[in-house]
Amino acid sequence: MLRASGHAALVRPAQRASGRVLVPGDKSISHRYALLGAIADGPTRISGYSSGADCAATLACLQALGVSVQTPGNGTVAITGRGLHGLEQPRAPLDAANSGTTMRLVAGLLAAHPFRTVIGGDASLSRRPMRRVIEPLTRMGATIAAEDGRPPLTIDGGPLHGITYAPEVPSAQVKSSLLLAGLHATGTTVVIEGAPTRDHTERAFTAFGVTLSRVGLKMEVAGGQRPQGRALAVPGDISGAAFWCVLAAGLPGSRVEIDGVGLNPSRTAVLDVLRRAGAVVETVVNHEDAGEPIGRITISAGEPCSFTVSPTEVPMLIDELPALGALGTLLPEGCTMEVRGAAELRVKESDRISALARGFAAMGADVTEYADGFRIAARPLRGGQVDASGDHRLAMAFAVAACGASGPTAIDGAGVVDVSYPGFFQELERLTSAR
Ligand code: S3P
């Protein structure tokens, strides 16, 4: 039903999806455990580390900063912490590749180290806005140069002092960058969010023995606390799981079980939307690791219906919107899906609003693009030729939508799924060819 070669994939229509699946380690959590391990005292051993290229970029940056990183296999990463303020000046510019999280979080660490570092990335990352971290890190005492507020960043780090800061956009990356910098600062760093975002950094700080106060949307960390290395297991990535959930929700007669997946409440909003869209979703938390709940999602199609994603929900499911767009295309004719308040989608790995609209439309969908979202009026897709636009989540969203089309879909640049989900197309084939 499917042919995937290095950079293009051909996805054929599928009847239903069924089976059990394990997803790669959570990307957000993997970055955080590696970064905290690097600045901790003593060794850190991470199992289930994300197999994606983004998290490999974080490890490569850490190695260039003098951190010993071993990857003995099976998704295990062993890091010898260099302690607070212990990173070394790299000999060459750091490469964050496609990873915004790498760039923004590593910038928080570099801001506190007394040397100059240049950090850049690929063409997509080079278009992404960095003022959101440059401005507060500069206020803390770093000097950061960037043309037009975009990568590459030239960071001259040094002694930092704590600040109180309310980011303009809800962003877990900005919050995390400031909290990591704040660990190295004198005094206290306070981040006041306008809306809640994923809280993995807060949980990871606690797991590494750092005291952090959280009262509502206010996070506070006292500088000078030394993280302590430890062993941790990364849960499966719910953002990768979301594509299987959508496939199951959108193809009648489907049932998919995802085991070992992270069920942190700051990431599960997508499941609430899927329930509103008619899917039958069950979750069971069976254990916790480092403060992160881990369990199973079981999802079957139910009776798909129209749904909207409200602006207040957006920060909690920003990465799942391409998948939810794919669900919009799989709904019965006459149903609609709509999301507003999601202008941030325009500054992700691609302009996800226009690239999604273009791709779904090329497959036969009726899509309306808004400055801050999109609307899909469901009608049968015929398939066609689409471009992943260098964006892993778009490649996966198009692949899921393609399963519901009447004809095949060629996805150009599909190899980009390796950013977060190597093996995605093999799993798609397995889940849609099981009887
Ligand atoms: C992430 C936060 C989100 C998300 C990204 C990962 C993180 O970005 O889109 O994929 O790990 O903190 P923003 O902080 O820019 O919203």
XYZ file of C-alpha atoms and ligand atoms in Angstrom:
451
model
C 0.000 0.000 0.000
C 2.950 2.264 0.490
C 6.349 2.899 -0.954
C 8.803 5.090 0.887
C 12.192 5.864 -0.552
C 14.803 8.277 0.797
C 12.898 11.450 0.161
C 9.513 10.634 -1.370
C 6.705 8.397 -0.196
C 3.717 7.049 -2.027
C 0.739 6.440 0.253
C -2.213 4.448 -1.011
C -5.755 4.474 0.390
C -6.360 2.276 3.428
C -9.523 0.714 4.817
C -8.738 0.912 8.495
C -5.900 0.955 11.041
C -5.441 -1.637 13.708
C -2.773 -2.932 16.042
C -0.390 -1.963 18.800
C 2.363 0.539 18.398
C 5.254 1.970 20.377
C 6.286 5.503 19.481
C 9.786 7.069 19.681
C 10.846 8.750 22.920
C 9.321 12.146 23.579
C 11.267 14.855 21.791
C 10.655 17.640 24.314
C 11.573 15.471 27.281
C 14.674 14.003 25.587
C 16.138 17.477 24.967
C 15.568 18.488 28.579
C 17.072 15.358 30.134
C 20.182 15.665 27.945
C 20.673 19.361 28.740
C 20.146 18.905 32.462
C 22.412 15.836 32.444
C 25.128 17.966 30.824
C 25.069 20.616 33.554
C 24.473 18.184 36.409
C 26.957 16.809 38.906
C 27.717 13.153 38.169
C 26.481 10.751 35.530
C 23.043 10.713 33.887
C 21.697 7.690 32.072
C 18.703 8.249 29.808
C 16.785 5.332 28.309
C 14.207 5.664 25.546
C 15.911 8.807 24.199
C 14.204 10.119 21.045
C 15.599 8.510 17.882
C 14.830 11.678 15.902
C 17.366 14.013 14.313
C 16.321 16.974 16.511
C 17.429 15.274 19.697
C 20.619 14.044 18.019
C 21.354 17.724 17.272
C 21.134 18.511 20.980
C 23.614 15.720 21.783
C 26.001 16.941 19.070
C 25.876 20.493 20.490
C 26.600 19.157 23.975
C 29.570 17.138 22.714
C 30.936 20.233 20.998
C 30.621 21.982 24.375
C 32.924 19.406 25.936
C 30.296 17.061 27.376
C 30.999 13.319 27.261
C 27.989 11.665 25.596
C 27.907 7.911 24.980
C 25.197 6.135 22.995
C 25.662 2.436 23.777
C 22.555 1.529 21.730
C 18.889 0.747 22.334
C 18.028 4.392 22.797
C 20.267 4.772 25.827
C 22.310 7.922 26.277
C 24.969 8.165 28.986
C 26.141 11.666 29.858
C 28.911 12.709 32.223
C 27.746 15.983 33.710
C 30.167 18.893 33.775
C 28.367 20.675 36.590
C 26.915 24.183 36.632
C 29.020 26.675 34.584
C 31.105 23.719 33.331
C 30.636 23.862 29.540
C 33.687 24.560 27.340
C 33.937 26.926 24.397
C 33.308 24.972 21.184
C 35.918 25.060 18.421
C 33.360 25.660 15.656
C 29.819 27.056 15.375
C 27.152 24.810 16.906
C 24.590 23.294 14.551
C 21.034 23.008 15.870
C 19.967 21.570 12.474
C 16.139 21.737 12.219
C 15.551 22.018 15.957
C 14.087 25.174 17.465
C 14.087 23.558 20.903
C 17.837 22.876 20.649
C 18.601 26.444 19.655
C 16.403 28.171 22.233
C 17.280 25.942 25.178
C 21.007 25.739 24.417
C 20.978 29.552 24.120
C 19.802 29.655 27.754
C 22.887 27.678 28.806
C 25.326 29.577 26.586
C 24.080 32.910 27.950
C 25.638 31.932 31.282
C 29.045 30.779 30.014
C 31.877 33.315 29.683
C 32.805 32.751 26.040
C 31.534 33.438 22.543
C 29.516 30.784 20.704
C 27.797 30.903 17.349
C 24.769 28.653 16.982
C 22.992 28.169 13.647
C 20.752 25.710 11.915
C 19.271 24.613 8.601
C 17.296 26.805 6.192
C 14.020 26.274 8.080
C 15.489 27.089 11.496
C 17.262 30.121 10.018
C 13.846 31.657 9.284
C 12.484 31.217 12.799
C 12.093 34.073 15.306
C 14.654 34.187 18.126
C 13.940 37.617 19.674
C 11.689 35.828 22.109
C 14.814 34.399 23.803
C 17.335 37.075 22.802
C 15.443 39.837 24.591
C 15.054 38.214 28.047
C 18.514 36.559 27.985
C 20.009 39.961 27.170
C 18.128 41.455 30.105
C 19.706 38.779 32.295
C 23.188 39.920 31.237
C 24.150 38.078 28.027
C 25.084 39.757 24.740
C 23.434 38.160 21.721
C 23.753 39.273 18.115
C 21.430 38.058 15.368
C 20.498 39.651 12.101
C 16.798 40.519 12.069
C 16.349 38.412 15.236
C 16.968 35.178 13.339
C 19.679 32.501 13.461
C 22.586 32.238 13.535
C 22.963 33.669 17.036
C 26.319 34.922 18.302
C 26.180 34.605 22.052
C 28.669 36.244 24.411
C 27.755 34.756 27.735
C 28.758 35.847 31.210
C 27.472 36.399 34.708
C 23.676 36.544 34.726
C 21.204 38.004 37.187
C 17.653 36.806 37.733
C 14.764 38.720 36.166
C 10.985 38.580 36.270
C 9.675 38.027 32.785
C 6.305 37.533 31.105
C 6.897 36.103 27.593
C 4.809 37.729 24.850
C 3.815 34.387 23.316
C 2.978 31.275 25.310
C 6.100 29.182 24.711
C 7.561 26.277 26.650
C 10.829 26.851 24.813
C 11.129 30.440 26.039
C 10.123 29.454 29.568
C 12.677 26.621 29.556
C 15.478 28.745 28.121
C 14.988 31.302 30.904
C 14.746 28.699 33.655
C 17.970 27.037 32.442
C 19.698 30.432 32.350
C 18.153 31.230 35.750
C 19.834 28.196 37.308
C 23.170 29.896 36.548
C 22.085 33.411 37.613
C 22.430 35.302 40.852
C 19.101 35.841 42.574
C 15.792 34.438 41.448
C 14.396 34.080 37.930
C 10.630 34.355 37.620
C 8.689 33.434 34.475
C 5.027 34.393 34.332
C 3.171 32.684 31.503
C 0.134 34.161 29.766
C -1.247 30.661 29.208
C -0.060 27.262 30.391
C 2.403 25.380 28.179
C 4.030 21.944 28.489
C 5.674 21.634 31.899
C 8.445 19.088 31.252
C 11.198 21.474 32.320
C 9.545 22.065 35.676
C 9.144 18.322 36.264
C 12.692 17.611 35.073
C 14.148 20.267 37.402
C 12.485 18.513 40.332
C 13.715 15.119 39.096
C 17.299 16.461 38.964
C 16.971 17.770 42.533
C 16.405 21.448 41.736
C 13.771 23.294 43.762
C 11.353 25.228 41.598
C 8.220 26.965 42.801
C 5.097 26.891 40.630
C 2.089 28.915 41.642
C -0.477 29.084 38.871
C 1.294 30.481 35.834
C 4.280 31.739 37.843
C 7.514 29.703 37.874
C 10.389 30.688 40.121
C 13.878 29.250 40.377
C 16.703 30.372 42.650
C 20.066 30.477 40.894
C 23.077 28.442 41.971
C 21.229 25.183 42.599
C 23.239 22.255 41.263
C 21.285 19.600 39.347
C 22.199 16.037 40.327
C 22.673 13.410 37.621
C 20.437 10.325 37.703
C 18.859 7.558 35.632
C 15.671 8.389 33.730
C 13.394 6.794 31.142
C 11.807 8.968 28.445
C 8.132 8.153 27.730
C 6.865 7.674 24.182
C 6.066 10.879 22.320
C 2.359 11.732 22.428
C 2.888 14.126 19.509
C 3.986 11.152 17.369
C 1.178 9.046 18.831
C -1.289 11.749 17.748
C -0.897 10.667 14.111
C -1.937 7.102 14.952
C -4.805 8.441 17.054
C -6.039 10.493 14.118
C -5.688 7.557 11.760
C -7.789 5.411 14.104
C -10.304 8.209 14.708
C -10.717 8.938 11.015
C -10.907 5.483 9.427
C -14.150 3.697 10.416
C -13.625 0.280 12.029
C -10.141 1.167 13.315
C -8.650 0.437 16.733
C -5.106 1.297 17.766
C -3.308 0.824 21.086
C -0.245 2.915 21.929
C 1.830 1.682 24.859
C 4.472 3.395 26.973
C 3.360 6.857 25.920
C 3.720 10.044 27.949
C 0.411 11.181 29.432
C 1.518 14.416 31.070
C -1.697 16.510 31.351
C 0.058 19.452 29.682
C 0.280 17.315 26.512
C -3.021 15.390 26.433
C -5.352 18.169 25.223
C -5.298 16.521 21.798
C -7.125 13.535 23.284
C -9.950 15.787 24.522
C -10.328 17.189 21.008
C -10.377 13.668 19.540
C -13.200 12.739 21.933
C -15.127 15.828 20.801
C -14.542 14.705 17.218
C -16.375 11.472 18.009
C -13.456 9.089 18.711
C -13.575 6.628 21.587
C -10.421 7.269 23.595
C -9.281 5.474 26.733
C -6.126 6.223 28.667
C -4.508 4.348 31.531
C -1.521 5.692 33.427
C 0.443 2.693 34.676
C 3.584 4.281 36.086
C 5.616 7.448 36.465
C 9.252 8.119 35.724
C 10.986 11.304 36.856
C 7.571 12.823 37.544
C 6.226 12.069 34.054
C 3.080 9.885 33.883
C 3.363 7.033 31.367
C 0.683 4.647 30.117
C -1.467 3.462 27.261
C -3.863 5.117 24.820
C -6.533 2.969 23.176
C -8.495 4.671 20.441
C -11.200 3.577 18.054
C -13.096 5.456 15.403
C -16.528 5.878 17.008
C -18.727 8.308 15.074
C -16.596 11.064 13.573
C -18.195 14.533 13.723
C -17.415 18.245 13.314
C -15.055 19.840 15.814
C -13.350 23.116 16.585
C -10.159 23.836 18.467
C -10.545 26.978 20.541
C -7.791 29.604 20.828
C -7.361 28.885 24.556
C -6.560 25.237 23.806
C -3.926 26.041 21.199
C -0.781 26.366 23.374
C -1.449 22.911 24.833
C -1.740 21.167 21.447
C 0.223 23.372 19.077
C 2.233 20.419 17.694
C -0.883 18.296 17.163
C -2.678 20.766 14.875
C -1.306 19.268 11.631
C -2.609 15.855 12.773
C -5.965 17.374 13.727
C -6.087 19.031 10.304
C -5.653 15.569 8.772
C -8.595 14.405 10.858
C -10.611 17.278 9.376
C -10.039 15.818 5.919
C -11.131 12.335 7.070
C -14.481 13.452 8.549
C -17.711 12.464 6.774
C -18.772 14.862 4.026
C -20.637 17.851 5.457
C -18.589 17.931 8.673
C -16.079 20.676 9.415
C -13.021 21.304 11.565
C -11.762 24.732 12.478
C -8.880 26.157 14.483
C -8.283 29.835 15.269
C -5.813 31.623 17.548
C -2.959 29.556 16.133
C -0.815 32.191 14.360
C 2.258 30.544 15.962
C 1.826 27.782 13.380
C 3.268 30.199 10.832
C 6.669 30.232 12.572
C 7.167 26.508 13.117
C 9.378 24.238 10.971
C 7.357 25.643 8.046
C 4.475 28.089 7.764
C 2.176 25.288 8.812
C -1.024 27.157 7.968
C -0.235 27.837 4.336
C 1.741 24.618 3.732
C -1.026 22.463 5.247
C -3.718 24.292 3.294
C -1.724 23.911 0.075
C -1.094 20.209 0.623
C -4.600 19.238 1.680
C -6.046 21.282 -1.204
C -3.747 19.452 -3.655
C -5.339 16.214 -2.415
C -8.835 17.590 -3.078
C -9.757 19.143 0.290
C -11.812 22.298 0.747
C -9.565 24.401 2.995
C -9.945 28.023 4.059
C -6.811 29.684 5.342
C -6.974 32.394 8.055
C -4.158 34.550 9.378
C -4.385 32.572 12.624
C -5.760 29.188 11.616
C -7.678 27.187 9.047
C -11.020 25.555 8.358
C -11.679 22.318 6.518
C -15.091 21.437 5.085
C -14.846 17.677 4.680
C -15.383 16.099 1.281
C -13.842 12.984 -0.264
C -10.145 13.381 -1.122
C -8.796 12.041 -4.379
C -5.086 12.070 -3.406
C -2.407 13.806 -5.440
C 1.073 15.200 -5.118
C 2.095 17.197 -2.060
C 5.292 18.635 -0.606
C 6.308 18.114 3.008
C 7.891 21.614 2.919
C 10.805 20.364 5.025
C 8.428 19.809 7.946
C 8.207 16.424 9.692
C 4.720 16.987 11.050
C 3.380 17.978 7.647
C 4.801 14.824 6.040
C 2.991 12.742 8.678
C -0.246 14.739 8.450
C -0.347 14.310 4.662
C 0.356 10.586 5.007
C -2.544 10.110 7.427
C -4.929 12.157 5.269
C -3.774 10.171 2.217
C -5.029 6.951 3.799
C -8.585 8.268 3.475
C -8.294 9.362 -0.181
C -9.676 7.444 -3.149
C -6.339 7.450 -5.012
C -2.629 7.457 -4.147
C -0.716 10.430 -2.777
C 2.941 11.158 -3.446
C 4.614 13.067 -0.621
C 7.782 14.824 -1.729
C 10.423 15.314 0.926
C 8.838 12.643 3.130
C 12.234 11.631 4.542
C 11.915 14.649 6.861
C 9.859 12.459 9.240
C 13.290 11.427 10.598
C 13.334 14.708 12.525
C 11.012 13.194 15.138
C 9.802 9.803 13.894
C 12.240 7.553 12.012
C 10.330 4.492 10.824
C 7.011 6.335 10.579
C 6.160 5.043 7.098
C 6.951 1.428 8.012
C 4.628 1.704 11.001
C 1.934 3.286 8.829
C 2.161 0.352 6.463
C 2.037 -2.173 9.307
C -0.965 -0.572 11.022
C -2.977 -0.161 7.849
C -2.264 -3.577 6.350
C -3.195 -5.670 9.432
C -6.457 -7.574 9.026
C 8.491 22.624 22.533
C 7.621 23.658 22.637
C 6.759 24.092 21.531
C 6.624 23.020 20.474
C 7.936 22.414 20.106
C 8.602 21.796 21.318
C 9.355 22.302 23.672
O 7.316 25.238 20.933
O 5.993 23.530 19.330
O 7.775 21.406 19.127
O 9.957 21.207 23.708
O 9.433 23.133 24.592
P 7.054 26.720 21.496
O 7.689 26.822 22.823
O 7.720 27.625 20.494
O 5.574 26.896 21.528
